[in-house]
């Protein structure tokens, strides 16, 4: 990991500036009914590196900030032509100093990928609370007039899926959107009425004798079931 001191000695050709536009949208699934909540955020190698959202009152177990962050961050290309990690750290607090949870994501994974909106499961949290972020990272244009702009070649690290949270309604909606794009009807799984009352573990076992299905597969299969009369 690069320290601020070693960052100064890296060749200019290995550094690339990105314009970061980030919105801290909301926090949901908070099993509390009162209090004000806020987010402290921190970035490395950024022109605007730290900040705090407004303190917002919880309503219906949800806190909505829609807090914008616009800054320039400088990433480094390593010897394998892959962007080094750039950590965004979020600390979520209840007014009074009680920590609700944290989130740490690698912004290098999203460089040049357009507008991305995801919901993330909080870390170090006693609840299954999730925070929603929207972000975009574009290469900062060269400000030198009358000169063609050239950028060094780089690759982004793969996006870590383990932090991204997708609930059942989200899975169903994404499935519908995929079916619309390919213009195909949703897959239909026909079972007899007597089978429809079998337990979920037995149903999964009969349908996948070789390997265990993922939770998303189980949800999609259940919603694709059509019961026929005996």
Coordinates of C-alpha atoms in Angstrom, one line a residue:
X1 CA 0.0 0.0 0.0
X2 CA 1.3 3.4 -0.9
X3 CA 1.8 6.0 1.8
X4 CA 1.4 9.8 1.1
X5 CA 5.3 10.0 1.4
X6 CA 6.0 7.3 -1.2
X7 CA 3.3 8.7 -3.5
X8 CA 5.5 11.8 -4.1
X9 CA 8.3 9.7 -5.6
X10 CA 6.2 7.9 -8.2
X11 CA 6.7 8.8 -11.9
X12 CA 4.2 11.3 -13.3
X13 CA 3.5 8.9 -16.2
X14 CA 2.1 6.4 -13.7
X15 CA -0.3 8.9 -12.1
X16 CA -3.7 9.7 -13.5
X17 CA -6.3 12.1 -12.3
X18 CA -10.0 11.3 -12.1
X19 CA -13.0 13.5 -11.5
X20 CA -15.1 11.8 -8.9
X21 CA -18.8 12.5 -8.5
X22 CA -20.4 10.7 -5.6
X23 CA -23.8 10.8 -3.9
X24 CA -24.4 9.3 -0.5
X25 CA -28.1 8.5 -1.0
X26 CA -29.7 6.7 2.0
X27 CA -29.5 4.1 4.7
X28 CA -32.3 1.6 5.1
X29 CA -33.3 -1.3 7.3
X30 CA -32.4 0.5 10.5
X31 CA -34.4 -1.0 13.4
X32 CA -34.6 2.3 15.3
X33 CA -37.4 4.8 15.4
X34 CA -35.7 8.0 16.6
X35 CA -32.5 10.0 16.4
X36 CA -30.4 11.9 13.9
X37 CA -27.8 10.2 11.8
X38 CA -24.8 11.3 9.7
X39 CA -21.9 10.0 7.7
X40 CA -18.2 10.9 8.0
X41 CA -16.4 10.1 4.7
X42 CA -12.7 10.0 3.9
X43 CA -10.7 9.7 0.7
X44 CA -7.0 9.2 0.0
X45 CA -5.0 11.3 -2.5
X46 CA -8.0 13.6 -3.2
X47 CA -8.3 17.4 -3.5
X48 CA -11.2 17.3 -1.1
X49 CA -10.4 14.3 1.2
X50 CA -12.8 14.4 4.1
X51 CA -16.3 15.6 5.0
X52 CA -19.6 15.0 6.8
X53 CA -23.2 14.8 5.7
X54 CA -26.0 16.6 7.3
X55 CA -27.6 15.2 10.4
X56 CA -30.9 13.7 9.2
X57 CA -33.8 12.4 11.4
X58 CA -34.8 8.8 10.8
X59 CA -38.2 8.1 9.2
X60 CA -39.8 4.7 8.7
X61 CA -36.4 3.0 9.5
X62 CA -34.7 5.0 6.8
X63 CA -32.3 8.0 6.6
X64 CA -32.1 9.9 3.3
X65 CA -29.1 12.3 2.8
X66 CA -28.6 12.6 -1.0
X67 CA -25.2 14.2 -0.1
X68 CA -23.1 15.1 -3.1
X69 CA -19.3 14.8 -3.2
X70 CA -17.2 16.2 -6.1
X71 CA -13.5 16.0 -6.0
X72 CA -10.3 15.1 -7.9
X73 CA -8.5 11.9 -6.9
X74 CA -5.1 10.8 -8.2
X75 CA -4.7 7.0 -8.9
X76 CA -1.4 5.2 -9.5
X77 CA -0.9 2.6 -12.2
X78 CA 1.2 -0.3 -10.9
X79 CA 3.8 -2.4 -12.9
X80 CA 1.0 -4.8 -14.0
X81 CA -0.8 -1.8 -15.6
X82 CA -3.6 -2.1 -13.0
X83 CA -4.9 0.8 -10.9
X84 CA -3.8 0.7 -7.3
X85 CA -6.5 0.6 -4.6
X86 CA -8.1 3.9 -3.7
X87 CA -10.2 3.5 -0.5
X88 CA -13.4 5.3 0.2
X89 CA -14.2 5.0 3.9
X90 CA -17.6 5.8 5.3
X91 CA -18.4 5.8 9.1
X92 CA -22.1 6.1 9.9
X93 CA -23.1 7.6 13.3
X94 CA -26.1 8.4 15.4
X95 CA -26.0 11.9 16.8
X96 CA -24.3 11.6 20.2
X97 CA -21.4 9.5 18.9
X98 CA -22.8 6.0 18.7
X99 CA -21.4 4.2 15.6
X100 CA -24.0 2.4 13.5
X101 CA -21.6 0.8 11.0
X102 CA -18.8 1.4 8.4
X103 CA -18.2 0.8 4.7
X104 CA -15.0 0.6 2.8
X105 CA -14.9 0.3 -1.0
X106 CA -12.2 0.4 -3.6
X107 CA -13.0 3.3 -6.0
X108 CA -10.4 2.0 -8.5
X109 CA -12.8 -0.8 -9.4
X110 CA -15.3 1.8 -10.8
X111 CA -12.9 4.0 -12.8
X112 CA -14.2 4.8 -16.2
X113 CA -17.3 2.5 -15.9
X114 CA -19.9 5.3 -16.1
X115 CA -22.6 6.0 -13.6
X116 CA -23.0 3.2 -11.1
X117 CA -25.6 2.9 -8.3
X118 CA -25.3 0.1 -5.8
X119 CA -26.5 -0.8 -2.3
X120 CA -23.9 -2.0 0.1
X121 CA -24.3 -4.0 3.3
X122 CA -22.7 -2.1 6.2
X123 CA -19.7 -3.6 7.9
X124 CA -19.2 -3.8 11.7
X125 CA -23.0 -3.3 12.1
X126 CA -25.4 -5.2 14.4
X127 CA -28.2 -4.8 11.9
X128 CA -28.7 -5.7 8.2
X129 CA -28.6 -2.1 7.3
X130 CA -27.6 -1.1 3.7
X131 CA -26.3 2.1 2.3
X132 CA -27.0 3.3 -1.3
X133 CA -24.3 5.1 -3.3
X134 CA -24.2 6.5 -6.8
X135 CA -20.8 7.3 -8.3
X136 CA -19.0 8.2 -11.5
X137 CA -15.3 8.4 -12.1
X138 CA -14.0 9.9 -15.4
X139 CA -10.5 10.8 -16.4
X140 CA -9.8 14.5 -15.8
X141 CA -9.2 16.2 -19.2
X142 CA -5.8 17.7 -19.8
X143 CA -6.0 21.5 -19.3
X144 CA -3.1 22.2 -21.7
X145 CA -4.5 24.2 -24.6
X146 CA -3.8 23.2 -28.3
X147 CA -2.3 19.9 -27.4
X148 CA -3.8 16.4 -28.0
X149 CA -4.7 14.6 -24.9
X150 CA -3.1 11.2 -24.3
X151 CA -3.7 8.9 -21.4
X152 CA -1.6 5.9 -20.2
X153 CA -3.1 2.5 -20.6
X154 CA -4.5 0.9 -17.5
X155 CA -6.8 -1.8 -16.3
X156 CA -9.2 -1.7 -13.4
X157 CA -9.3 -4.3 -10.6
X158 CA -12.4 -6.6 -10.6
X159 CA -15.4 -5.3 -8.6
X160 CA -15.8 -7.0 -5.3
X161 CA -19.4 -8.4 -5.3
X162 CA -19.4 -9.6 -1.7
X163 CA -20.3 -6.2 -0.3
X164 CA -23.0 -5.4 -2.8
X165 CA -26.5 -6.2 -1.4
X166 CA -29.4 -7.2 -3.6
X167 CA -32.8 -8.0 -2.0
X168 CA -35.5 -10.2 -3.5
X169 CA -37.4 -7.3 -5.1
X170 CA -34.2 -6.1 -6.8
X171 CA -33.4 -9.6 -8.1
X172 CA -36.9 -9.9 -9.5
X173 CA -36.8 -6.5 -11.2
X174 CA -33.3 -7.2 -12.7
X175 CA -34.7 -10.5 -14.1
X176 CA -37.6 -8.8 -15.7
X177 CA -35.3 -6.2 -17.3
X178 CA -33.1 -9.0 -18.7
X179 CA -36.1 -10.7 -20.2
X180 CA -37.2 -7.4 -21.8
X181 CA -33.7 -6.8 -23.4
X182 CA -33.6 -10.2 -25.1
X183 CA -37.3 -10.1 -25.9
X184 CA -37.8 -13.6 -24.5
X185 CA -40.6 -14.9 -22.2
X186 CA -39.6 -15.8 -18.6
X187 CA -38.7 -19.4 -18.2
X188 CA -41.6 -21.6 -17.0
X189 CA -41.1 -24.5 -14.7
X190 CA -44.2 -26.7 -14.6
X191 CA -44.8 -28.9 -11.6
X192 CA -47.8 -30.9 -10.4
X193 CA -50.1 -29.5 -7.7
X194 CA -49.1 -32.2 -5.3
X195 CA -45.5 -31.1 -5.7
X196 CA -46.2 -27.5 -5.0
X197 CA -46.6 -28.1 -1.3
X198 CA -43.2 -29.8 -0.8
X199 CA -40.7 -28.1 1.4
X200 CA -38.1 -25.7 0.0
X201 CA -35.1 -27.8 0.8
X202 CA -36.7 -30.9 -0.9
X203 CA -37.7 -28.8 -3.9
X204 CA -34.1 -27.4 -4.3
X205 CA -32.7 -30.9 -3.9
X206 CA -34.9 -32.4 -6.7
X207 CA -34.2 -29.6 -9.1
X208 CA -30.4 -29.5 -8.6
X209 CA -29.1 -33.0 -7.8
X210 CA -25.5 -32.2 -8.6
X211 CA -24.9 -28.9 -6.7
X212 CA -26.6 -26.5 -4.3
X213 CA -28.3 -23.5 -5.9
X214 CA -27.5 -20.0 -4.9
X215 CA -30.1 -18.0 -3.1
X216 CA -30.8 -15.9 -6.2
X217 CA -31.3 -19.1 -8.2
X218 CA -33.9 -20.4 -5.6
X219 CA -35.8 -17.1 -5.7
X220 CA -35.9 -17.0 -9.5
X221 CA -37.1 -20.7 -9.7
X222 CA -39.8 -20.1 -7.1
X223 CA -41.2 -17.1 -9.0
X224 CA -41.1 -19.0 -12.3
X225 CA -43.3 -21.9 -11.0
X226 CA -46.7 -22.4 -12.6
X227 CA -49.0 -24.8 -10.9
X228 CA -51.1 -27.1 -13.1
X229 CA -54.3 -28.9 -11.8
X230 CA -54.0 -32.6 -11.3

